[in-house]
Amino acid sequence: MTPLLDVLRDRLGLRGAKAGCGEGRCGACTVRLGDRTVASCLLPTVLATEPVTTVEGIAPPDGPLHPVQDALLEHGGVQCGACIPGMVVSICTLLESDPDPDEATVRAGLTGNICRCTGYQKIVEAALAAAGKDQP
Ligand code: FES
Ligand code: FES
């Protein structure tokens, strides 16, 4: 019943997913489970019965970065970085299920991923850019 986040960080040394609120409200601990995202702080590991992808699995360890990561950097979507691992996992998961999202879809897809720094606009722009929708 140990939360998946604790197993990932403390037992497996995968510290990309962040420990934030611990209550399922901030999204810092977001990982992919199968084809959906979950708050790993709330999920008992025994219930993780599909493949788990953390931010470490989004791009090869020696690079290059995933296009979503590149877009976040290019569009100023990264400030303190605390939310970014969860944002990356959520954006990648969103774009896999909908490769051609509009802004409203991106914003809805990032519901639950809290960012205290950026005001979200640059993150949304980055997600749209990663989908090939660079804004003028
Ligand atoms: S640490 Fe899991 S949602 Fe905040
Ligand atoms: S960049 Fe600081 S919380 Fe999002």
CSV table of C-alpha atoms and ligand atoms in Angstrom, one decimal:
chain,number,residue,atom,x,y,z
A,1,MET,CA,0.0,0.0,0.0
A,2,THR,CA,3.0,2.3,-0.1
A,3,PRO,CA,2.3,5.2,-2.4
A,4,LEU,CA,3.8,4.8,-5.9
A,5,LEU,CA,5.6,8.1,-5.5
A,6,ASP,CA,7.5,6.9,-2.5
A,7,VAL,CA,8.5,3.7,-4.3
A,8,LEU,CA,9.7,5.6,-7.3
A,9,ARG,CA,11.7,8.1,-5.4
A,10,ASP,CA,12.9,6.2,-2.4
A,11,ARG,CA,13.3,2.7,-3.6
A,12,LEU,CA,14.0,3.1,-7.3
A,13,GLY,CA,15.9,6.4,-7.2
A,14,LEU,CA,13.6,8.0,-9.8
A,15,ARG,CA,13.3,11.4,-8.3
A,16,GLY,CA,11.8,13.2,-11.3
A,17,ALA,CA,8.3,13.1,-10.0
A,18,LYS,CA,8.1,15.6,-7.2
A,19,ALA,CA,6.6,15.3,-3.7
A,20,GLY,CA,4.4,18.3,-3.4
A,21,CYS,CA,1.1,18.4,-1.6
A,22,GLY,CA,0.8,14.7,-1.0
A,23,GLU,CA,-3.0,15.1,-1.4
A,24,GLY,CA,-3.6,14.8,-5.1
A,25,ARG,CA,-4.0,18.5,-5.6
A,26,CYS,CA,-0.9,19.9,-7.1
A,27,GLY,CA,0.2,17.5,-9.9
A,28,ALA,CA,3.9,17.6,-9.0
A,29,CYS,CA,3.9,13.9,-8.7
A,30,THR,CA,2.2,13.1,-12.0
A,31,VAL,CA,3.3,10.0,-13.8
A,32,ARG,CA,1.7,8.0,-16.6
A,33,LEU,CA,0.0,4.7,-15.8
A,34,GLY,CA,-0.8,3.0,-19.0
A,35,ASP,CA,-2.3,5.7,-21.3
A,36,ARG,CA,-3.5,8.0,-18.5
A,37,THR,CA,-1.9,10.2,-15.9
A,38,VAL,CA,-2.2,9.7,-12.2
A,39,ALA,CA,-1.2,11.4,-9.0
A,40,SER,CA,1.4,9.0,-7.8
A,41,CYS,CA,1.3,10.3,-4.2
A,42,LEU,CA,-2.2,8.9,-3.9
A,43,LEU,CA,-1.9,5.6,-5.7
A,44,PRO,CA,-1.0,2.5,-3.7
A,45,THR,CA,1.7,0.8,-5.6
A,46,VAL,CA,-0.2,-2.5,-5.6
A,47,LEU,CA,-2.8,-0.8,-7.8
A,48,ALA,CA,-0.2,0.2,-10.4
A,49,THR,CA,-1.0,-2.7,-12.6
A,50,GLU,CA,-0.2,-1.0,-16.0
A,51,PRO,CA,3.2,0.2,-17.1
A,52,VAL,CA,4.4,3.3,-15.3
A,53,THR,CA,6.2,6.1,-17.1
A,54,THR,CA,7.9,8.8,-15.1
A,55,VAL,CA,9.5,11.9,-16.6
A,56,GLU,CA,12.8,10.0,-16.7
A,57,GLY,CA,11.2,7.8,-19.4
A,58,ILE,CA,10.0,10.6,-21.6
A,59,ALA,CA,13.4,11.2,-23.3
A,60,PRO,CA,16.7,9.3,-23.3
A,61,PRO,CA,19.0,10.0,-20.4
A,62,ASP,CA,21.7,11.3,-22.6
A,63,GLY,CA,19.4,13.4,-24.7
A,64,PRO,CA,18.0,14.7,-27.0
A,65,LEU,CA,15.2,16.3,-25.0
A,66,HIS,CA,11.6,15.4,-26.0
A,67,PRO,CA,10.0,18.1,-28.2
A,68,VAL,CA,7.7,19.0,-25.3
A,69,GLN,CA,10.7,19.7,-23.1
A,70,ASP,CA,12.4,21.7,-25.9
A,71,ALA,CA,9.2,23.7,-26.3
A,72,LEU,CA,8.9,24.4,-22.6
A,73,LEU,CA,12.4,25.8,-22.6
A,74,GLU,CA,12.0,27.8,-25.8
A,75,HIS,CA,8.7,29.3,-24.7
A,76,GLY,CA,9.8,30.3,-21.2
A,77,GLY,CA,7.6,27.7,-19.6
A,78,VAL,CA,10.1,26.8,-17.0
A,79,GLN,CA,10.9,29.0,-14.0
A,80,CYS,CA,11.5,27.3,-10.7
A,81,GLY,CA,10.9,23.9,-12.3
A,82,ALA,CA,9.0,22.3,-9.5
A,83,CYS,CA,5.9,21.6,-11.6
A,84,ILE,CA,7.7,20.8,-14.8
A,85,PRO,CA,8.2,17.0,-14.5
A,86,GLY,CA,4.4,16.6,-13.9
A,87,MET,CA,3.7,19.1,-16.7
A,88,VAL,CA,5.9,17.2,-19.2
A,89,VAL,CA,4.2,13.9,-18.4
A,90,SER,CA,0.7,15.5,-18.7
A,91,ILE,CA,1.5,17.3,-21.9
A,92,CYS,CA,3.0,14.3,-23.5
A,93,THR,CA,0.1,12.1,-22.5
A,94,LEU,CA,-2.4,14.7,-23.8
A,95,LEU,CA,-0.6,15.0,-27.1
A,96,GLU,CA,-0.5,11.3,-27.6
A,97,SER,CA,-4.3,11.1,-27.1
A,98,ASP,CA,-5.0,14.3,-29.1
A,99,PRO,CA,-2.1,15.3,-31.4
A,100,ASP,CA,-4.1,18.4,-32.6
A,101,PRO,CA,-5.4,20.1,-29.5
A,102,ASP,CA,-6.7,23.6,-29.3
A,103,GLU,CA,-5.9,26.0,-26.5
A,104,ALA,CA,-9.0,25.0,-24.5
A,105,THR,CA,-8.1,21.3,-24.8
A,106,VAL,CA,-4.6,22.0,-23.5
A,107,ARG,CA,-5.8,24.0,-20.6
A,108,ALA,CA,-8.4,21.3,-19.7
A,109,GLY,CA,-5.7,18.6,-20.1
A,110,LEU,CA,-3.4,20.4,-17.6
A,111,THR,CA,-6.2,20.7,-15.0
A,112,GLY,CA,-4.6,19.4,-11.8
A,113,ASN,CA,-1.1,20.5,-12.7
A,114,ILE,CA,-0.5,23.6,-10.6
A,115,CYS,CA,2.3,26.1,-11.5
A,116,ARG,CA,3.0,28.8,-9.0
A,117,CYS,CA,5.4,30.7,-11.3
A,118,THR,CA,4.5,31.1,-14.9
A,119,GLY,CA,0.8,32.0,-15.0
A,120,TYR,CA,0.3,29.0,-17.3
A,121,GLN,CA,0.3,31.0,-20.6
A,122,LYS,CA,3.8,30.1,-21.6
A,123,ILE,CA,3.2,26.4,-20.6
A,124,VAL,CA,0.1,26.4,-22.8
A,125,GLU,CA,2.0,28.0,-25.6
A,126,ALA,CA,4.7,25.4,-25.3
A,127,ALA,CA,2.2,22.6,-25.5
A,128,LEU,CA,0.6,24.1,-28.6
A,129,ALA,CA,4.1,24.6,-30.1
A,130,ALA,CA,5.0,21.0,-29.4
A,131,ALA,CA,1.8,20.1,-31.3
A,132,GLY,CA,3.0,22.2,-34.3
A,133,LYS,CA,0.8,25.2,-33.4
A,134,ASP,CA,3.3,28.0,-32.8
A,135,GLN,CA,1.5,31.2,-32.0
A,136,PRO,CA,2.3,34.4,-33.9
B,1,FES,S1,2.2,15.6,-4.5
B,1,FES,FE1,0.8,14.4,-5.6
B,1,FES,S2,-0.7,15.8,-6.3
B,1,FES,FE2,0.6,17.0,-5.1
B,2,FES,S1,7.8,26.7,-12.9
B,2,FES,FE1,7.7,27.0,-10.7
B,2,FES,S2,5.9,25.9,-10.1
B,2,FES,FE2,5.9,25.9,-12.3
